[in-house]
Tab-separated table of C-alpha atoms in Angstrom:
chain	number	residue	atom	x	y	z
A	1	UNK	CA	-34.890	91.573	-78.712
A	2	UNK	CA	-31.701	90.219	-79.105
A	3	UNK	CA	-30.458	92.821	-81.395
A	4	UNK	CA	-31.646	95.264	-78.931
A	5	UNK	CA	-29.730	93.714	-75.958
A	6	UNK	CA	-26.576	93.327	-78.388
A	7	UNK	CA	-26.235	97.265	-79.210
A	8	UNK	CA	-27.313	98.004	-75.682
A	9	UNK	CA	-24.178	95.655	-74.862
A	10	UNK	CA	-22.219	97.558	-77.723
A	11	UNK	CA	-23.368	101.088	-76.113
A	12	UNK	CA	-21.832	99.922	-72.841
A	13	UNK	CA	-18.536	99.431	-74.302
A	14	UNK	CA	-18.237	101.588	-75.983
A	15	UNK	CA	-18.490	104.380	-72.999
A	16	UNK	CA	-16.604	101.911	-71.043
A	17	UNK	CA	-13.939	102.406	-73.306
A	18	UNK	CA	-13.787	106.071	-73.573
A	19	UNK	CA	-13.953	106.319	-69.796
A	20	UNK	CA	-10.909	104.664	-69.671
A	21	UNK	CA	-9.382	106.681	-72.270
A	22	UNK	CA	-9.540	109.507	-69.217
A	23	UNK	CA	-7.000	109.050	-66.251
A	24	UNK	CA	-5.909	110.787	-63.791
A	25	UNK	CA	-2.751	112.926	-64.012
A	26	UNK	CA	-3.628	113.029	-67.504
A	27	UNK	CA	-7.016	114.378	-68.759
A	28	UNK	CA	-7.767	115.094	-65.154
A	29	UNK	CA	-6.041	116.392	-62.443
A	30	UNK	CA	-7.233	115.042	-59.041
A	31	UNK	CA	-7.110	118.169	-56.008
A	32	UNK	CA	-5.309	117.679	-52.941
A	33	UNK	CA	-7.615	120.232	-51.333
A	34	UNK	CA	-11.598	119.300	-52.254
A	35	UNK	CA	-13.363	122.862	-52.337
A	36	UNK	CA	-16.758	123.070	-51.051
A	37	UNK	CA	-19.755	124.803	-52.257
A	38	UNK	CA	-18.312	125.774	-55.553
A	39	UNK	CA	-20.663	125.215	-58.591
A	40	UNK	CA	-20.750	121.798	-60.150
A	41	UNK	CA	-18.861	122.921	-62.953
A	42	UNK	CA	-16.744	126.345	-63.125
A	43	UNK	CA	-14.884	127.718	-65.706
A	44	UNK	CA	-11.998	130.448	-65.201
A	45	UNK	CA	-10.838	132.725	-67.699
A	46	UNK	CA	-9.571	136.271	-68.782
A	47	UNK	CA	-10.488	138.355	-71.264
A	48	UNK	CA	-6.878	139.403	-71.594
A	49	UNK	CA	-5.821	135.782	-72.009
A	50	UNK	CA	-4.688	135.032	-75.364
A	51	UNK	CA	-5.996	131.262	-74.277
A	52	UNK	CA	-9.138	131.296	-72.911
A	53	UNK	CA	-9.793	133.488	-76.547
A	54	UNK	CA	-8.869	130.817	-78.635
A	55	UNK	CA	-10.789	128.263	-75.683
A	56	UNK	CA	-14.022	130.698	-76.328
A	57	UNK	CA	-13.954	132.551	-79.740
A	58	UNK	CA	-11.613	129.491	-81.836
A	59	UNK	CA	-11.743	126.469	-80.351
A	60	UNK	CA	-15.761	126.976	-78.716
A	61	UNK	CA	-14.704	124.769	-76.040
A	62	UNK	CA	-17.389	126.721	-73.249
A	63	UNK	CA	-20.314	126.372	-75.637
A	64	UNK	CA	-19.470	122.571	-76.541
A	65	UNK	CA	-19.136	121.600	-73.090
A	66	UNK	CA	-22.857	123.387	-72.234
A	67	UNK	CA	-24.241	121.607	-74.832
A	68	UNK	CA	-22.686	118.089	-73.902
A	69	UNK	CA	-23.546	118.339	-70.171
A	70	UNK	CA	-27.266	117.054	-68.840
A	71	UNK	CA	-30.010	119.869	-68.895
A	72	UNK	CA	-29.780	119.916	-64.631
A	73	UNK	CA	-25.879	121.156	-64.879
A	74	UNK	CA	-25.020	124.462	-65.405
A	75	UNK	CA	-21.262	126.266	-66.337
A	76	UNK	CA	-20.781	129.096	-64.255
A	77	UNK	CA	-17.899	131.010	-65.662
A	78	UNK	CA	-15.946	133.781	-63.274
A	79	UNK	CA	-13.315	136.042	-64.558
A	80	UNK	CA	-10.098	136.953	-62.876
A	81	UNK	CA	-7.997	139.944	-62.307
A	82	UNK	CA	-4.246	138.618	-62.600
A	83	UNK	CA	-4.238	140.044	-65.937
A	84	UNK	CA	-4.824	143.105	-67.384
A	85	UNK	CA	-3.727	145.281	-64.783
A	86	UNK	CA	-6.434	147.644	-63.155
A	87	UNK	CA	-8.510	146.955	-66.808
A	88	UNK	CA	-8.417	143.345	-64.873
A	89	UNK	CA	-10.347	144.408	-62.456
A	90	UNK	CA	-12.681	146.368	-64.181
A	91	UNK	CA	-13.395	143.517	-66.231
A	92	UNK	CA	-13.767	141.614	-63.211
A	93	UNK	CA	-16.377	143.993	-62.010
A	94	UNK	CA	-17.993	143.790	-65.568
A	95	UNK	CA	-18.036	140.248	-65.701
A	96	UNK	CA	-20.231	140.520	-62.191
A	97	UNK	CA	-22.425	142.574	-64.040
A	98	UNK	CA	-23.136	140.005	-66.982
A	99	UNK	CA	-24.009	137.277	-64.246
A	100	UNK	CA	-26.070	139.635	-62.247
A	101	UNK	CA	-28.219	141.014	-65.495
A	102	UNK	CA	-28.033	137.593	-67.363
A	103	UNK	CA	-26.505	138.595	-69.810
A	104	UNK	CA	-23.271	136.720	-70.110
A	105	UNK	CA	-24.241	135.087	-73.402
A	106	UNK	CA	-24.676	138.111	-74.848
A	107	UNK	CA	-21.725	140.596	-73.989
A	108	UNK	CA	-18.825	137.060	-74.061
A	109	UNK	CA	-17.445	137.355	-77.565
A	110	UNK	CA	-17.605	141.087	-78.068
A	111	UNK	CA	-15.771	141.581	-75.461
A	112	UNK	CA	-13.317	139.439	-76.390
A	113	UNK	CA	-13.260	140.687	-79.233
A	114	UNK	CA	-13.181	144.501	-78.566
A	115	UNK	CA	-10.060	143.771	-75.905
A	116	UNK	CA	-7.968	141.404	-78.526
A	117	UNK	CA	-9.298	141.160	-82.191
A	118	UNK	CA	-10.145	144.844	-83.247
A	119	UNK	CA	-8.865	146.501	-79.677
A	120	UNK	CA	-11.452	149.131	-79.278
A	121	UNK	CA	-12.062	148.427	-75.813
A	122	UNK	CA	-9.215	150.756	-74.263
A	123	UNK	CA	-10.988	151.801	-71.109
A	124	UNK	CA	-13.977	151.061	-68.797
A	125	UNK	CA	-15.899	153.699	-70.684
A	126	UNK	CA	-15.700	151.792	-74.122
A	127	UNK	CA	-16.442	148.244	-71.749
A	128	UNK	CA	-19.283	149.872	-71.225
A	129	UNK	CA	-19.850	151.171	-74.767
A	130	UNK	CA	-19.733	147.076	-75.723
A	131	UNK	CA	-22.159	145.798	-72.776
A	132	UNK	CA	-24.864	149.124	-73.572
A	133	UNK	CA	-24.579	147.910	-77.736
A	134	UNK	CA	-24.180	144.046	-77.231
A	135	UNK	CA	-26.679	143.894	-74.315
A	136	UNK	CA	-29.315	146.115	-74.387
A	137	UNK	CA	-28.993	147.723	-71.540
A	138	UNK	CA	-28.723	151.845	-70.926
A	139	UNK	CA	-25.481	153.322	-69.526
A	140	UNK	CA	-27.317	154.206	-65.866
A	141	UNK	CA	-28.285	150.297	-65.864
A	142	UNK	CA	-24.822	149.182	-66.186
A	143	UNK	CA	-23.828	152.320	-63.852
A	144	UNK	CA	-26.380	151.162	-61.275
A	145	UNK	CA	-25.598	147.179	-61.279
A	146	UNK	CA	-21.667	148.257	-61.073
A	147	UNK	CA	-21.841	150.123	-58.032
A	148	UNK	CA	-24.699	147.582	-56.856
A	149	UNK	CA	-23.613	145.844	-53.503
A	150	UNK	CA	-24.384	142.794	-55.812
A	151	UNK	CA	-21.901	142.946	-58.310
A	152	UNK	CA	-19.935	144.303	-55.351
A	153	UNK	CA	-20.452	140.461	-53.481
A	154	UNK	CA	-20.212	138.876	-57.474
A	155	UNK	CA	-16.665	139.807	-57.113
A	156	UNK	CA	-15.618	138.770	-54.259
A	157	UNK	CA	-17.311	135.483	-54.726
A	158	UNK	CA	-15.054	135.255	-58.543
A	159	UNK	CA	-12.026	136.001	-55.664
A	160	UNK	CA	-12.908	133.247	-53.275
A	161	UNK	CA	-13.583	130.577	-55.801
A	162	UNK	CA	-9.851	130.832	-57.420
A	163	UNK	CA	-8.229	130.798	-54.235
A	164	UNK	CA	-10.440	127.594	-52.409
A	165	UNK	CA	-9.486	125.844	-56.142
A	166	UNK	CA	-5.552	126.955	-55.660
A	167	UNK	CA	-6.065	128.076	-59.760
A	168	UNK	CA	-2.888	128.791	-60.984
A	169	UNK	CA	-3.773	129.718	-64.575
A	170	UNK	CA	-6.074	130.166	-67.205
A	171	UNK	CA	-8.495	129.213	-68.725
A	172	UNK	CA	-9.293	126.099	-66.156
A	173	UNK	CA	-12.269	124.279	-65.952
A	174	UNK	CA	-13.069	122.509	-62.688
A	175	UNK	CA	-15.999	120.017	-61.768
A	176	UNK	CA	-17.594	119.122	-58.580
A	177	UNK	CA	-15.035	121.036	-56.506
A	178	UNK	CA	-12.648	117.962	-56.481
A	179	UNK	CA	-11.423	117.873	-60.332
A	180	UNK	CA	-9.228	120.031	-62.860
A	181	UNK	CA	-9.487	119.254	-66.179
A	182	UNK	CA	-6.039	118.926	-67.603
A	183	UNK	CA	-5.770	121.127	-70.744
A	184	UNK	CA	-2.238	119.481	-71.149
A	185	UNK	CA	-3.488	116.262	-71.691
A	186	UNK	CA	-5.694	116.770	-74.455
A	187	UNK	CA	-5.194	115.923	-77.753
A	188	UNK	CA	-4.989	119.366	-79.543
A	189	UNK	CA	-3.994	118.695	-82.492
A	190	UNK	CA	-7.673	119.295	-84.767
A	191	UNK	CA	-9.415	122.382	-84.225
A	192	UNK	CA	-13.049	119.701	-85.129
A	193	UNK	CA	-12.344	117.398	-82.101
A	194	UNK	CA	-10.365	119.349	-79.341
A	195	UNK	CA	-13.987	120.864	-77.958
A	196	UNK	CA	-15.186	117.702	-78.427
A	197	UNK	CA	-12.933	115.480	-76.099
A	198	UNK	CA	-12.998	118.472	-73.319
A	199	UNK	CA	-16.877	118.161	-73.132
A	200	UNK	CA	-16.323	114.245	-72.897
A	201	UNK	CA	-14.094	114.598	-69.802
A	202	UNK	CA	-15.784	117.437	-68.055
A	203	UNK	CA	-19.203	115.373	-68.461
A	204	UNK	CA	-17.321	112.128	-67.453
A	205	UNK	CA	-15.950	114.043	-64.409
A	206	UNK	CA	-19.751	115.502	-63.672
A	207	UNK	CA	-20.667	111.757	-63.563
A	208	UNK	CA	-17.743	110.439	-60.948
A	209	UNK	CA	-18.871	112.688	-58.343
């Protein structure tokens, strides 16, 4: 029993001390404007951001932090238009697409891919092309959710979210409406641990409320 009690003692400190390890202003960025009714943990990004493919496709920073987080918390990723030019939006649009078929996990890295590793998607037609071959799905499904007045209200819900968290950049990863993970603060230095340490803050942050 008392061995028990000793590396229950030695599990508390041990958290204890990496919670301290994350402050304010420097793993975390506090918001001077709380949003409401945003998902409990969202994650901006851009298919034309050399970044956020290096945070998906190199680093696997999305797919560590899902797998870090408790079973009840869920990363809802939206993409933005700022880059890209009118392919921005498209993407945008495509992206709503994904998330209304549910089929995010599926079409992610080829389309990253397709835009900046092989650059065969050129248009929306070979966007498409990626989401019919990755996905499943026939070219008058993906016609028919893209026009849908779903995708349609997908969109503007991506739009809204940016602006009620001020975001400023990409990729960003925000938790509970209130907190901005600092990507500047994080030790980036090896490829193994950088995922690593982001899921530790973002599921630190999940647990301040």
């Amino acid at each position: 029993m008392k061995k028990i009690w000793l590396a229950l003692v030695g599990l508390m400190l041990a958290f204890s001390a990496s919670a301290a390890q994350f402050t304010d202003g420097q793993q975390y960025i506090t918001l001077d404007k709380p949003a409401t009714g945003e998902p409990q943990v969202v994650e901006f990004f851009s298919f034309f951001c050399p970044h956020c493919y290096q945070f998906e496709r190199v680093y696997h920073v999305s797919e560590t932090v899902k797998k870090n987080l408790p079973e009840n918390v869920k990363v809802t990723k939206y993409h933005v238009e700022f880059l890209g030019g009118e392919m921005g939006k498209t993407a945008t649009q495509a992206w709503a697409v994904a998330m209304a078929l549910g089929v995010e996990d599926k079409v992610a890295a080829p389309i990253f891919d397709g835009i900046q590793k092989t650059q065969t998607i050129t248009d929306a037609d070979s966007l498409k092309d990626t989401f019919v071959k990755a996905a499943g799905i026939t070219p008058a499904e993906y016609d028919g959710a893209f026009n849908s007045f779903a995708v349609k209200a997908l969109v503007a819900q991506q739009e809204k979210a940016a602006v009620d968290v001020n975001l400023q950049g990409v990729p960003a990863m925000f938790v509970n409406g209130k907190y901005m993970v600092n990507n500047g603060g994080l030790d980036t230095s090896s490829m193994d641990t950088v995922a690593l340490q982001y899921a530790d803050v973002v599921k630190f942050l999940v647990a301040k409320k």
